[in-house]
């Protein structure tokens, strides 16, 4: 693959969102459960939250809801699903979540090794739909900042993946043509379709081996990138 620029998604590609999020939610739910006597165990709340959060993020990325609705609505709905209806508490937990979760530092196996390898050969960037204040902490706390030449958030771009403009901004930043760039991510719609529609090479990161085809390449471990780029 003849490239000059490697672009990564952040959540669920480098930063292990599912594990880090769960750790943060365990702590926050325990506080509320103890203080307010919620009967349902954490696993019930968490299973509901995962589905609710996915729907809210999908709507956010489609432009159907704004950041405020995403941040707070998902928690109100998740607590409501375990028969706890308190908007004030839900909003408090929502604010704590975006403070606590970015300090969780679990990344996917092979992350540091592959970034060490790639940063010696290419310019590296991140494109993420995550919130500015959260993304900055995640990257710094995991020690990822030393590897990347540019971090592009959707908030700063004014567009969310898969909108082509967010990809164009990064290409312009490095003065690199789309055919000289590769987009690596876990999401077929935002990362792979977005990258393809912008003319980039694409690599799907699929550690659970859930998807087939569509991307130019597919890997289930980050170290496999060294076989291709």
mmCIF file with all atom_site columns, C-alpha atoms in Angstrom:
data_model
loop_
_atom_site.group_PDB
_atom_site.id
_atom_site.type_symbol
_atom_site.label_atom_id
_atom_site.label_alt_id
_atom_site.label_comp_id
_atom_site.label_asym_id
_atom_site.label_entity_id
_atom_site.label_seq_id
_atom_site.pdbx_PDB_ins_code
_atom_site.Cartn_x
_atom_site.Cartn_y
_atom_site.Cartn_z
_atom_site.occupancy
_atom_site.B_iso_or_equiv
_atom_site.pdbx_formal_charge
_atom_site.auth_seq_id
_atom_site.auth_comp_id
_atom_site.auth_asym_id
_atom_site.auth_atom_id
_atom_site.pdbx_PDB_model_num
ATOM 1   C CA . UNK A 1 1   ? 0.000   0.000   0.000  1.00 0.00 ? 1   UNK A CA 1
ATOM 2   C CA . UNK A 1 2   ? 1.649   3.218   -1.191 1.00 0.00 ? 2   UNK A CA 1
ATOM 3   C CA . UNK A 1 3   ? 0.677   5.784   1.446  1.00 0.00 ? 3   UNK A CA 1
ATOM 4   C CA . UNK A 1 4   ? 2.022   8.793   3.320  1.00 0.00 ? 4   UNK A CA 1
ATOM 5   C CA . UNK A 1 5   ? -0.675  9.302   5.947  1.00 0.00 ? 5   UNK A CA 1
ATOM 6   C CA . UNK A 1 6   ? -2.287  6.843   8.382  1.00 0.00 ? 6   UNK A CA 1
ATOM 7   C CA . UNK A 1 7   ? -5.536  7.932   10.013 1.00 0.00 ? 7   UNK A CA 1
ATOM 8   C CA . UNK A 1 8   ? -7.068  6.116   12.978 1.00 0.00 ? 8   UNK A CA 1
ATOM 9   C CA . UNK A 1 9   ? -10.443 6.242   14.615 1.00 0.00 ? 9   UNK A CA 1
ATOM 10  C CA . UNK A 1 10  ? -10.096 6.477   18.416 1.00 0.00 ? 10  UNK A CA 1
ATOM 11  C CA . UNK A 1 11  ? -12.918 4.718   20.303 1.00 0.00 ? 11  UNK A CA 1
ATOM 12  C CA . UNK A 1 12  ? -13.036 0.952   19.771 1.00 0.00 ? 12  UNK A CA 1
ATOM 13  C CA . UNK A 1 13  ? -10.037 1.130   17.457 1.00 0.00 ? 13  UNK A CA 1
ATOM 14  C CA . UNK A 1 14  ? -7.263  2.315   19.772 1.00 0.00 ? 14  UNK A CA 1
ATOM 15  C CA . UNK A 1 15  ? -8.982  3.243   23.040 1.00 0.00 ? 15  UNK A CA 1
ATOM 16  C CA . UNK A 1 16  ? -10.975 0.268   24.334 1.00 0.00 ? 16  UNK A CA 1
ATOM 17  C CA . UNK A 1 17  ? -14.257 2.087   24.739 1.00 0.00 ? 17  UNK A CA 1
ATOM 18  C CA . UNK A 1 18  ? -16.321 -0.892  25.866 1.00 0.00 ? 18  UNK A CA 1
ATOM 19  C CA . UNK A 1 19  ? -13.965 -1.866  28.697 1.00 0.00 ? 19  UNK A CA 1
ATOM 20  C CA . UNK A 1 20  ? -13.163 1.667   29.839 1.00 0.00 ? 20  UNK A CA 1
ATOM 21  C CA . UNK A 1 21  ? -16.782 2.743   29.721 1.00 0.00 ? 21  UNK A CA 1
ATOM 22  C CA . UNK A 1 22  ? -17.885 -0.283  31.715 1.00 0.00 ? 22  UNK A CA 1
ATOM 23  C CA . UNK A 1 23  ? -15.305 0.405   34.428 1.00 0.00 ? 23  UNK A CA 1
ATOM 24  C CA . UNK A 1 24  ? -16.521 3.985   34.772 1.00 0.00 ? 24  UNK A CA 1
ATOM 25  C CA . UNK A 1 25  ? -20.164 2.941   34.841 1.00 0.00 ? 25  UNK A CA 1
ATOM 26  C CA . UNK A 1 26  ? -19.536 0.304   37.527 1.00 0.00 ? 26  UNK A CA 1
ATOM 27  C CA . UNK A 1 27  ? -18.289 3.028   39.861 1.00 0.00 ? 27  UNK A CA 1
ATOM 28  C CA . UNK A 1 28  ? -21.022 5.535   39.074 1.00 0.00 ? 28  UNK A CA 1
ATOM 29  C CA . UNK A 1 29  ? -23.909 3.078   39.201 1.00 0.00 ? 29  UNK A CA 1
ATOM 30  C CA . UNK A 1 30  ? -22.745 1.704   42.547 1.00 0.00 ? 30  UNK A CA 1
ATOM 31  C CA . UNK A 1 31  ? -22.928 5.207   44.046 1.00 0.00 ? 31  UNK A CA 1
ATOM 32  C CA . UNK A 1 32  ? -26.473 5.786   42.814 1.00 0.00 ? 32  UNK A CA 1
ATOM 33  C CA . UNK A 1 33  ? -27.656 2.277   43.704 1.00 0.00 ? 33  UNK A CA 1
ATOM 34  C CA . UNK A 1 34  ? -26.418 2.641   47.265 1.00 0.00 ? 34  UNK A CA 1
ATOM 35  C CA . UNK A 1 35  ? -27.755 6.165   47.756 1.00 0.00 ? 35  UNK A CA 1
ATOM 36  C CA . UNK A 1 36  ? -31.178 5.609   46.217 1.00 0.00 ? 36  UNK A CA 1
ATOM 37  C CA . UNK A 1 37  ? -31.865 1.920   46.727 1.00 0.00 ? 37  UNK A CA 1
ATOM 38  C CA . UNK A 1 38  ? -32.150 0.852   43.093 1.00 0.00 ? 38  UNK A CA 1
ATOM 39  C CA . UNK A 1 39  ? -33.100 -2.826  43.058 1.00 0.00 ? 39  UNK A CA 1
ATOM 40  C CA . UNK A 1 40  ? -31.636 -3.851  39.703 1.00 0.00 ? 40  UNK A CA 1
ATOM 41  C CA . UNK A 1 41  ? -28.058 -5.100  39.557 1.00 0.00 ? 41  UNK A CA 1
ATOM 42  C CA . UNK A 1 42  ? -25.416 -3.397  37.454 1.00 0.00 ? 42  UNK A CA 1
ATOM 43  C CA . UNK A 1 43  ? -25.468 -5.967  34.647 1.00 0.00 ? 43  UNK A CA 1
ATOM 44  C CA . UNK A 1 44  ? -29.117 -5.114  33.927 1.00 0.00 ? 44  UNK A CA 1
ATOM 45  C CA . UNK A 1 45  ? -28.407 -1.384  33.851 1.00 0.00 ? 45  UNK A CA 1
ATOM 46  C CA . UNK A 1 46  ? -25.280 -1.859  31.751 1.00 0.00 ? 46  UNK A CA 1
ATOM 47  C CA . UNK A 1 47  ? -26.943 -4.055  29.139 1.00 0.00 ? 47  UNK A CA 1
ATOM 48  C CA . UNK A 1 48  ? -29.680 -1.460  28.733 1.00 0.00 ? 48  UNK A CA 1
ATOM 49  C CA . UNK A 1 49  ? -27.211 1.433   28.664 1.00 0.00 ? 49  UNK A CA 1
ATOM 50  C CA . UNK A 1 50  ? -25.142 -0.147  25.888 1.00 0.00 ? 50  UNK A CA 1
ATOM 51  C CA . UNK A 1 51  ? -28.162 -0.399  23.600 1.00 0.00 ? 51  UNK A CA 1
ATOM 52  C CA . UNK A 1 52  ? -29.441 3.057   24.504 1.00 0.00 ? 52  UNK A CA 1
ATOM 53  C CA . UNK A 1 53  ? -26.026 4.663   24.085 1.00 0.00 ? 53  UNK A CA 1
ATOM 54  C CA . UNK A 1 54  ? -25.588 3.060   20.662 1.00 0.00 ? 54  UNK A CA 1
ATOM 55  C CA . UNK A 1 55  ? -28.922 4.492   19.498 1.00 0.00 ? 55  UNK A CA 1
ATOM 56  C CA . UNK A 1 56  ? -28.122 7.949   20.826 1.00 0.00 ? 56  UNK A CA 1
ATOM 57  C CA . UNK A 1 57  ? -24.688 7.977   19.134 1.00 0.00 ? 57  UNK A CA 1
ATOM 58  C CA . UNK A 1 58  ? -26.237 6.783   15.875 1.00 0.00 ? 58  UNK A CA 1
ATOM 59  C CA . UNK A 1 59  ? -28.759 9.625   15.995 1.00 0.00 ? 59  UNK A CA 1
ATOM 60  C CA . UNK A 1 60  ? -26.027 12.116  16.901 1.00 0.00 ? 60  UNK A CA 1
ATOM 61  C CA . UNK A 1 61  ? -23.831 11.061  13.983 1.00 0.00 ? 61  UNK A CA 1
ATOM 62  C CA . UNK A 1 62  ? -26.821 11.415  11.651 1.00 0.00 ? 62  UNK A CA 1
ATOM 63  C CA . UNK A 1 63  ? -27.418 14.929  12.927 1.00 0.00 ? 63  UNK A CA 1
ATOM 64  C CA . UNK A 1 64  ? -30.775 14.031  14.474 1.00 0.00 ? 64  UNK A CA 1
ATOM 65  C CA . UNK A 1 65  ? -29.847 15.139  18.000 1.00 0.00 ? 65  UNK A CA 1
ATOM 66  C CA . UNK A 1 66  ? -27.289 17.519  19.477 1.00 0.00 ? 66  UNK A CA 1
ATOM 67  C CA . UNK A 1 67  ? -24.439 16.951  21.912 1.00 0.00 ? 67  UNK A CA 1
ATOM 68  C CA . UNK A 1 68  ? -26.511 17.983  24.958 1.00 0.00 ? 68  UNK A CA 1
ATOM 69  C CA . UNK A 1 69  ? -29.287 15.530  24.099 1.00 0.00 ? 69  UNK A CA 1
ATOM 70  C CA . UNK A 1 70  ? -26.761 12.738  23.623 1.00 0.00 ? 70  UNK A CA 1
ATOM 71  C CA . UNK A 1 71  ? -24.858 13.424  26.826 1.00 0.00 ? 71  UNK A CA 1
ATOM 72  C CA . UNK A 1 72  ? -27.863 13.574  29.123 1.00 0.00 ? 72  UNK A CA 1
ATOM 73  C CA . UNK A 1 73  ? -30.652 11.699  27.373 1.00 0.00 ? 73  UNK A CA 1
ATOM 74  C CA . UNK A 1 74  ? -28.814 8.380   27.282 1.00 0.00 ? 74  UNK A CA 1
ATOM 75  C CA . UNK A 1 75  ? -28.379 8.384   31.055 1.00 0.00 ? 75  UNK A CA 1
ATOM 76  C CA . UNK A 1 76  ? -31.938 9.398   31.837 1.00 0.00 ? 76  UNK A CA 1
ATOM 77  C CA . UNK A 1 77  ? -33.222 6.607   29.596 1.00 0.00 ? 77  UNK A CA 1
ATOM 78  C CA . UNK A 1 78  ? -30.778 4.083   31.036 1.00 0.00 ? 78  UNK A CA 1
ATOM 79  C CA . UNK A 1 79  ? -31.806 4.826   34.620 1.00 0.00 ? 79  UNK A CA 1
ATOM 80  C CA . UNK A 1 80  ? -35.461 4.841   33.605 1.00 0.00 ? 80  UNK A CA 1
ATOM 81  C CA . UNK A 1 81  ? -34.946 1.331   32.233 1.00 0.00 ? 81  UNK A CA 1
ATOM 82  C CA . UNK A 1 82  ? -34.171 0.159   35.792 1.00 0.00 ? 82  UNK A CA 1
ATOM 83  C CA . UNK A 1 83  ? -37.180 2.023   37.205 1.00 0.00 ? 83  UNK A CA 1
ATOM 84  C CA . UNK A 1 84  ? -35.250 5.019   38.518 1.00 0.00 ? 84  UNK A CA 1
ATOM 85  C CA . UNK A 1 85  ? -36.731 8.266   37.219 1.00 0.00 ? 85  UNK A CA 1
ATOM 86  C CA . UNK A 1 86  ? -34.725 11.212  38.454 1.00 0.00 ? 86  UNK A CA 1
ATOM 87  C CA . UNK A 1 87  ? -33.565 13.708  35.856 1.00 0.00 ? 87  UNK A CA 1
ATOM 88  C CA . UNK A 1 88  ? -31.268 15.589  38.245 1.00 0.00 ? 88  UNK A CA 1
ATOM 89  C CA . UNK A 1 89  ? -29.396 12.455  39.317 1.00 0.00 ? 89  UNK A CA 1
ATOM 90  C CA . UNK A 1 90  ? -29.174 11.221  35.721 1.00 0.00 ? 90  UNK A CA 1
ATOM 91  C CA . UNK A 1 91  ? -27.651 14.528  34.625 1.00 0.00 ? 91  UNK A CA 1
ATOM 92  C CA . UNK A 1 92  ? -25.206 14.459  37.537 1.00 0.00 ? 92  UNK A CA 1
ATOM 93  C CA . UNK A 1 93  ? -24.068 10.967  36.550 1.00 0.00 ? 93  UNK A CA 1
ATOM 94  C CA . UNK A 1 94  ? -23.780 12.076  32.923 1.00 0.00 ? 94  UNK A CA 1
ATOM 95  C CA . UNK A 1 95  ? -21.439 14.894  33.928 1.00 0.00 ? 95  UNK A CA 1
ATOM 96  C CA . UNK A 1 96  ? -19.397 12.583  36.156 1.00 0.00 ? 96  UNK A CA 1
ATOM 97  C CA . UNK A 1 97  ? -19.136 10.009  33.375 1.00 0.00 ? 97  UNK A CA 1
ATOM 98  C CA . UNK A 1 98  ? -17.386 12.372  30.958 1.00 0.00 ? 98  UNK A CA 1
ATOM 99  C CA . UNK A 1 99  ? -15.024 13.253  33.799 1.00 0.00 ? 99  UNK A CA 1
ATOM 100 C CA . UNK A 1 100 ? -14.286 9.705   34.983 1.00 0.00 ? 100 UNK A CA 1
ATOM 101 C CA . UNK A 1 101 ? -14.222 7.663   31.768 1.00 0.00 ? 101 UNK A CA 1
ATOM 102 C CA . UNK A 1 102 ? -11.406 9.585   29.988 1.00 0.00 ? 102 UNK A CA 1
ATOM 103 C CA . UNK A 1 103 ? -9.078  8.657   32.833 1.00 0.00 ? 103 UNK A CA 1
ATOM 104 C CA . UNK A 1 104 ? -9.485  4.954   32.066 1.00 0.00 ? 104 UNK A CA 1
ATOM 105 C CA . UNK A 1 105 ? -6.419  3.912   30.112 1.00 0.00 ? 105 UNK A CA 1
ATOM 106 C CA . UNK A 1 106 ? -7.078  0.504   28.572 1.00 0.00 ? 106 UNK A CA 1
ATOM 107 C CA . UNK A 1 107 ? -6.094  0.375   24.911 1.00 0.00 ? 107 UNK A CA 1
ATOM 108 C CA . UNK A 1 108 ? -6.260  -2.551  22.532 1.00 0.00 ? 108 UNK A CA 1
ATOM 109 C CA . UNK A 1 109 ? -3.454  -5.089  22.641 1.00 0.00 ? 109 UNK A CA 1
ATOM 110 C CA . UNK A 1 110 ? -0.584  -4.088  20.384 1.00 0.00 ? 110 UNK A CA 1
ATOM 111 C CA . UNK A 1 111 ? -1.492  -0.394  20.311 1.00 0.00 ? 111 UNK A CA 1
ATOM 112 C CA . UNK A 1 112 ? 1.819   1.034   21.483 1.00 0.00 ? 112 UNK A CA 1
ATOM 113 C CA . UNK A 1 113 ? 3.922   -1.398  19.499 1.00 0.00 ? 113 UNK A CA 1
ATOM 114 C CA . UNK A 1 114 ? 2.155   -0.670  16.208 1.00 0.00 ? 114 UNK A CA 1
ATOM 115 C CA . UNK A 1 115 ? 2.123   3.083   16.760 1.00 0.00 ? 115 UNK A CA 1
ATOM 116 C CA . UNK A 1 116 ? 5.845   3.016   17.529 1.00 0.00 ? 116 UNK A CA 1
ATOM 117 C CA . UNK A 1 117 ? 6.378   1.198   14.243 1.00 0.00 ? 117 UNK A CA 1
ATOM 118 C CA . UNK A 1 118 ? 4.079   3.394   12.172 1.00 0.00 ? 118 UNK A CA 1
ATOM 119 C CA . UNK A 1 119 ? 5.188   6.784   13.484 1.00 0.00 ? 119 UNK A CA 1
ATOM 120 C CA . UNK A 1 120 ? 8.694   6.141   12.122 1.00 0.00 ? 120 UNK A CA 1
ATOM 121 C CA . UNK A 1 121 ? 7.326   5.618   8.602  1.00 0.00 ? 121 UNK A CA 1
ATOM 122 C CA . UNK A 1 122 ? 4.240   7.823   8.235  1.00 0.00 ? 122 UNK A CA 1
ATOM 123 C CA . UNK A 1 123 ? 2.406   10.873  9.466  1.00 0.00 ? 123 UNK A CA 1
ATOM 124 C CA . UNK A 1 124 ? -0.291  9.758   11.915 1.00 0.00 ? 124 UNK A CA 1
ATOM 125 C CA . UNK A 1 125 ? -3.650  11.364  12.647 1.00 0.00 ? 125 UNK A CA 1
ATOM 126 C CA . UNK A 1 126 ? -6.858  10.611  14.508 1.00 0.00 ? 126 UNK A CA 1
ATOM 127 C CA . UNK A 1 127 ? -10.358 11.461  13.293 1.00 0.00 ? 127 UNK A CA 1
ATOM 128 C CA . UNK A 1 128 ? -13.024 11.060  15.948 1.00 0.00 ? 128 UNK A CA 1
ATOM 129 C CA . UNK A 1 129 ? -16.634 12.004  16.559 1.00 0.00 ? 129 UNK A CA 1
ATOM 130 C CA . UNK A 1 130 ? -15.899 12.159  20.282 1.00 0.00 ? 130 UNK A CA 1
ATOM 131 C CA . UNK A 1 131 ? -16.340 15.297  22.388 1.00 0.00 ? 131 UNK A CA 1
ATOM 132 C CA . UNK A 1 132 ? -13.338 17.657  22.444 1.00 0.00 ? 132 UNK A CA 1
ATOM 133 C CA . UNK A 1 133 ? -12.907 17.733  26.211 1.00 0.00 ? 133 UNK A CA 1
ATOM 134 C CA . UNK A 1 134 ? -13.133 13.947  26.473 1.00 0.00 ? 134 UNK A CA 1
ATOM 135 C CA . UNK A 1 135 ? -10.867 13.129  23.524 1.00 0.00 ? 135 UNK A CA 1
ATOM 136 C CA . UNK A 1 136 ? -8.041  15.307  24.803 1.00 0.00 ? 136 UNK A CA 1
ATOM 137 C CA . UNK A 1 137 ? -7.972  13.548  28.171 1.00 0.00 ? 137 UNK A CA 1
ATOM 138 C CA . UNK A 1 138 ? -8.173  10.065  26.669 1.00 0.00 ? 138 UNK A CA 1
ATOM 139 C CA . UNK A 1 139 ? -5.210  10.684  24.389 1.00 0.00 ? 139 UNK A CA 1
ATOM 140 C CA . UNK A 1 140 ? -3.070  12.370  27.011 1.00 0.00 ? 140 UNK A CA 1
ATOM 141 C CA . UNK A 1 141 ? -3.822  9.919   29.821 1.00 0.00 ? 141 UNK A CA 1
ATOM 142 C CA . UNK A 1 142 ? -2.966  6.922   27.623 1.00 0.00 ? 142 UNK A CA 1
ATOM 143 C CA . UNK A 1 143 ? 0.268   8.514   26.404 1.00 0.00 ? 143 UNK A CA 1
ATOM 144 C CA . UNK A 1 144 ? -0.944  8.473   22.804 1.00 0.00 ? 144 UNK A CA 1
ATOM 145 C CA . UNK A 1 145 ? -0.209  12.140  22.127 1.00 0.00 ? 145 UNK A CA 1
ATOM 146 C CA . UNK A 1 146 ? 3.445   11.487  21.332 1.00 0.00 ? 146 UNK A CA 1
ATOM 147 C CA . UNK A 1 147 ? 2.546   9.374   18.308 1.00 0.00 ? 147 UNK A CA 1
ATOM 148 C CA . UNK A 1 148 ? 0.065   11.591  16.481 1.00 0.00 ? 148 UNK A CA 1
ATOM 149 C CA . UNK A 1 149 ? 0.746   14.644  14.379 1.00 0.00 ? 149 UNK A CA 1
ATOM 150 C CA . UNK A 1 150 ? -2.871  15.799  14.397 1.00 0.00 ? 150 UNK A CA 1
ATOM 151 C CA . UNK A 1 151 ? -6.122  15.071  16.258 1.00 0.00 ? 151 UNK A CA 1
ATOM 152 C CA . UNK A 1 152 ? -9.270  15.977  14.360 1.00 0.00 ? 152 UNK A CA 1
ATOM 153 C CA . UNK A 1 153 ? -12.548 16.046  16.254 1.00 0.00 ? 153 UNK A CA 1
ATOM 154 C CA . UNK A 1 154 ? -15.937 16.432  14.651 1.00 0.00 ? 154 UNK A CA 1
ATOM 155 C CA . UNK A 1 155 ? -16.668 19.415  16.894 1.00 0.00 ? 155 UNK A CA 1
ATOM 156 C CA . UNK A 1 156 ? -13.681 21.320  15.525 1.00 0.00 ? 156 UNK A CA 1
ATOM 157 C CA . UNK A 1 157 ? -14.456 20.248  11.959 1.00 0.00 ? 157 UNK A CA 1
ATOM 158 C CA . UNK A 1 158 ? -18.115 21.172  12.141 1.00 0.00 ? 158 UNK A CA 1
ATOM 159 C CA . UNK A 1 159 ? -18.917 17.806  10.560 1.00 0.00 ? 159 UNK A CA 1
ATOM 160 C CA . UNK A 1 160 ? -19.086 14.248  11.861 1.00 0.00 ? 160 UNK A CA 1
ATOM 161 C CA . UNK A 1 161 ? -17.852 11.101  10.209 1.00 0.00 ? 161 UNK A CA 1
ATOM 162 C CA . UNK A 1 162 ? -18.854 9.896   7.646  1.00 0.00 ? 162 UNK A CA 1
ATOM 163 C CA . UNK A 1 163 ? -19.240 13.412  6.184  1.00 0.00 ? 163 UNK A CA 1
ATOM 164 C CA . UNK A 1 164 ? -16.453 13.834  3.600  1.00 0.00 ? 164 UNK A CA 1
ATOM 165 C CA . UNK A 1 165 ? -15.469 17.265  4.873  1.00 0.00 ? 165 UNK A CA 1
ATOM 166 C CA . UNK A 1 166 ? -13.930 15.975  8.095  1.00 0.00 ? 166 UNK A CA 1
ATOM 167 C CA . UNK A 1 167 ? -11.655 13.692  6.051  1.00 0.00 ? 167 UNK A CA 1
ATOM 168 C CA . UNK A 1 168 ? -10.829 16.471  3.592  1.00 0.00 ? 168 UNK A CA 1
ATOM 169 C CA . UNK A 1 169 ? -9.729  18.751  6.443  1.00 0.00 ? 169 UNK A CA 1
ATOM 170 C CA . UNK A 1 170 ? -7.125  16.219  7.560  1.00 0.00 ? 170 UNK A CA 1
ATOM 171 C CA . UNK A 1 171 ? -5.889  15.591  4.021  1.00 0.00 ? 171 UNK A CA 1
ATOM 172 C CA . UNK A 1 172 ? -5.512  19.339  3.510  1.00 0.00 ? 172 UNK A CA 1
ATOM 173 C CA . UNK A 1 173 ? -3.702  19.638  6.829  1.00 0.00 ? 173 UNK A CA 1
ATOM 174 C CA . UNK A 1 174 ? -0.974  17.300  5.554  1.00 0.00 ? 174 UNK A CA 1
ATOM 175 C CA . UNK A 1 175 ? -1.256  18.277  1.875  1.00 0.00 ? 175 UNK A CA 1
ATOM 176 C CA . UNK A 1 176 ? -1.796  14.603  1.054  1.00 0.00 ? 176 UNK A CA 1
ATOM 177 C CA . UNK A 1 177 ? -4.064  13.221  -1.659 1.00 0.00 ? 177 UNK A CA 1
ATOM 178 C CA . UNK A 1 178 ? -6.769  10.755  -0.661 1.00 0.00 ? 178 UNK A CA 1
ATOM 179 C CA . UNK A 1 179 ? -5.072  7.901   -2.524 1.00 0.00 ? 179 UNK A CA 1
ATOM 180 C CA . UNK A 1 180 ? -2.015  8.404   -0.341 1.00 0.00 ? 180 UNK A CA 1
ATOM 181 C CA . UNK A 1 181 ? -3.968  7.970   2.898  1.00 0.00 ? 181 UNK A CA 1
ATOM 182 C CA . UNK A 1 182 ? -5.534  5.056   4.740  1.00 0.00 ? 182 UNK A CA 1
ATOM 183 C CA . UNK A 1 183 ? -8.409  5.183   7.233  1.00 0.00 ? 183 UNK A CA 1
ATOM 184 C CA . UNK A 1 184 ? -8.404  2.552   9.995  1.00 0.00 ? 184 UNK A CA 1
ATOM 185 C CA . UNK A 1 185 ? -11.483 2.065   12.141 1.00 0.00 ? 185 UNK A CA 1
ATOM 186 C CA . UNK A 1 186 ? -14.041 -0.307  13.607 1.00 0.00 ? 186 UNK A CA 1
ATOM 187 C CA . UNK A 1 187 ? -17.228 1.256   12.259 1.00 0.00 ? 187 UNK A CA 1
ATOM 188 C CA . UNK A 1 188 ? -18.371 0.280   8.767  1.00 0.00 ? 188 UNK A CA 1
ATOM 189 C CA . UNK A 1 189 ? -20.512 3.383   8.329  1.00 0.00 ? 189 UNK A CA 1
ATOM 190 C CA . UNK A 1 190 ? -18.521 6.197   9.898  1.00 0.00 ? 190 UNK A CA 1
ATOM 191 C CA . UNK A 1 191 ? -14.949 4.984   9.351  1.00 0.00 ? 191 UNK A CA 1
ATOM 192 C CA . UNK A 1 192 ? -14.973 2.651   6.363  1.00 0.00 ? 192 UNK A CA 1
ATOM 193 C CA . UNK A 1 193 ? -17.745 4.193   4.262  1.00 0.00 ? 193 UNK A CA 1
ATOM 194 C CA . UNK A 1 194 ? -16.510 7.656   5.213  1.00 0.00 ? 194 UNK A CA 1
ATOM 195 C CA . UNK A 1 195 ? -12.946 6.833   4.199  1.00 0.00 ? 195 UNK A CA 1
ATOM 196 C CA . UNK A 1 196 ? -13.969 5.114   0.979  1.00 0.00 ? 196 UNK A CA 1
ATOM 197 C CA . UNK A 1 197 ? -16.257 7.937   -0.079 1.00 0.00 ? 197 UNK A CA 1
ATOM 198 C CA . UNK A 1 198 ? -13.357 10.324  0.447  1.00 0.00 ? 198 UNK A CA 1
ATOM 199 C CA . UNK A 1 199 ? -11.154 8.233   -1.849 1.00 0.00 ? 199 UNK A CA 1
ATOM 200 C CA . UNK A 1 200 ? -8.923  6.733   0.840  1.00 0.00 ? 200 UNK A CA 1
ATOM 201 C CA . UNK A 1 201 ? -7.735  3.197   1.369  1.00 0.00 ? 201 UNK A CA 1
ATOM 202 C CA . UNK A 1 202 ? -9.605  1.582   4.261  1.00 0.00 ? 202 UNK A CA 1
ATOM 203 C CA . UNK A 1 203 ? -8.781  -1.035  6.876  1.00 0.00 ? 203 UNK A CA 1
ATOM 204 C CA . UNK A 1 204 ? -11.476 -2.423  9.153  1.00 0.00 ? 204 UNK A CA 1
ATOM 205 C CA . UNK A 1 205 ? -10.427 -3.252  12.703 1.00 0.00 ? 205 UNK A CA 1
ATOM 206 C CA . UNK A 1 206 ? -12.687 -6.147  13.672 1.00 0.00 ? 206 UNK A CA 1
ATOM 207 C CA . UNK A 1 207 ? -11.336 -7.859  16.815 1.00 0.00 ? 207 UNK A CA 1
ATOM 208 C CA . UNK A 1 208 ? -14.591 -9.766  17.362 1.00 0.00 ? 208 UNK A CA 1
ATOM 209 C CA . UNK A 1 209 ? -14.617 -10.974 13.735 1.00 0.00 ? 209 UNK A CA 1
ATOM 210 C CA . UNK A 1 210 ? -18.182 -9.806  13.196 1.00 0.00 ? 210 UNK A CA 1
ATOM 211 C CA . UNK A 1 211 ? -18.004 -8.293  9.720  1.00 0.00 ? 211 UNK A CA 1
ATOM 212 C CA . UNK A 1 212 ? -17.179 -9.408  6.180  1.00 0.00 ? 212 UNK A CA 1
ATOM 213 C CA . UNK A 1 213 ? -15.868 -7.551  3.161  1.00 0.00 ? 213 UNK A CA 1
ATOM 214 C CA . UNK A 1 214 ? -16.411 -3.919  2.197  1.00 0.00 ? 214 UNK A CA 1
ATOM 215 C CA . UNK A 1 215 ? -13.147 -2.494  3.524  1.00 0.00 ? 215 UNK A CA 1
ATOM 216 C CA . UNK A 1 216 ? -10.011 -2.910  1.429  1.00 0.00 ? 216 UNK A CA 1
ATOM 217 C CA . UNK A 1 217 ? -8.491  -4.958  4.224  1.00 0.00 ? 217 UNK A CA 1
ATOM 218 C CA . UNK A 1 218 ? -9.640  -6.396  7.536  1.00 0.00 ? 218 UNK A CA 1
ATOM 219 C CA . UNK A 1 219 ? -7.602  -7.084  10.671 1.00 0.00 ? 219 UNK A CA 1
ATOM 220 C CA . UNK A 1 220 ? -8.503  -8.464  14.087 1.00 0.00 ? 220 UNK A CA 1
ATOM 221 C CA . UNK A 1 221 ? -5.295  -7.385  15.848 1.00 0.00 ? 221 UNK A CA 1
ATOM 222 C CA . UNK A 1 222 ? -3.529  -4.056  15.496 1.00 0.00 ? 222 UNK A CA 1
ATOM 223 C CA . UNK A 1 223 ? -0.110  -5.629  15.044 1.00 0.00 ? 223 UNK A CA 1
ATOM 224 C CA . UNK A 1 224 ? -1.353  -7.071  11.749 1.00 0.00 ? 224 UNK A CA 1
ATOM 225 C CA . UNK A 1 225 ? -1.092  -3.594  10.278 1.00 0.00 ? 225 UNK A CA 1
ATOM 226 C CA . UNK A 1 226 ? 2.650   -4.117  9.890  1.00 0.00 ? 226 UNK A CA 1
ATOM 227 C CA . UNK A 1 227 ? 1.883   -6.772  7.283  1.00 0.00 ? 227 UNK A CA 1
ATOM 228 C CA . UNK A 1 228 ? 0.193   -4.232  5.030  1.00 0.00 ? 228 UNK A CA 1
ATOM 229 C CA . UNK A 1 229 ? 1.578   -0.773  5.683  1.00 0.00 ? 229 UNK A CA 1
#
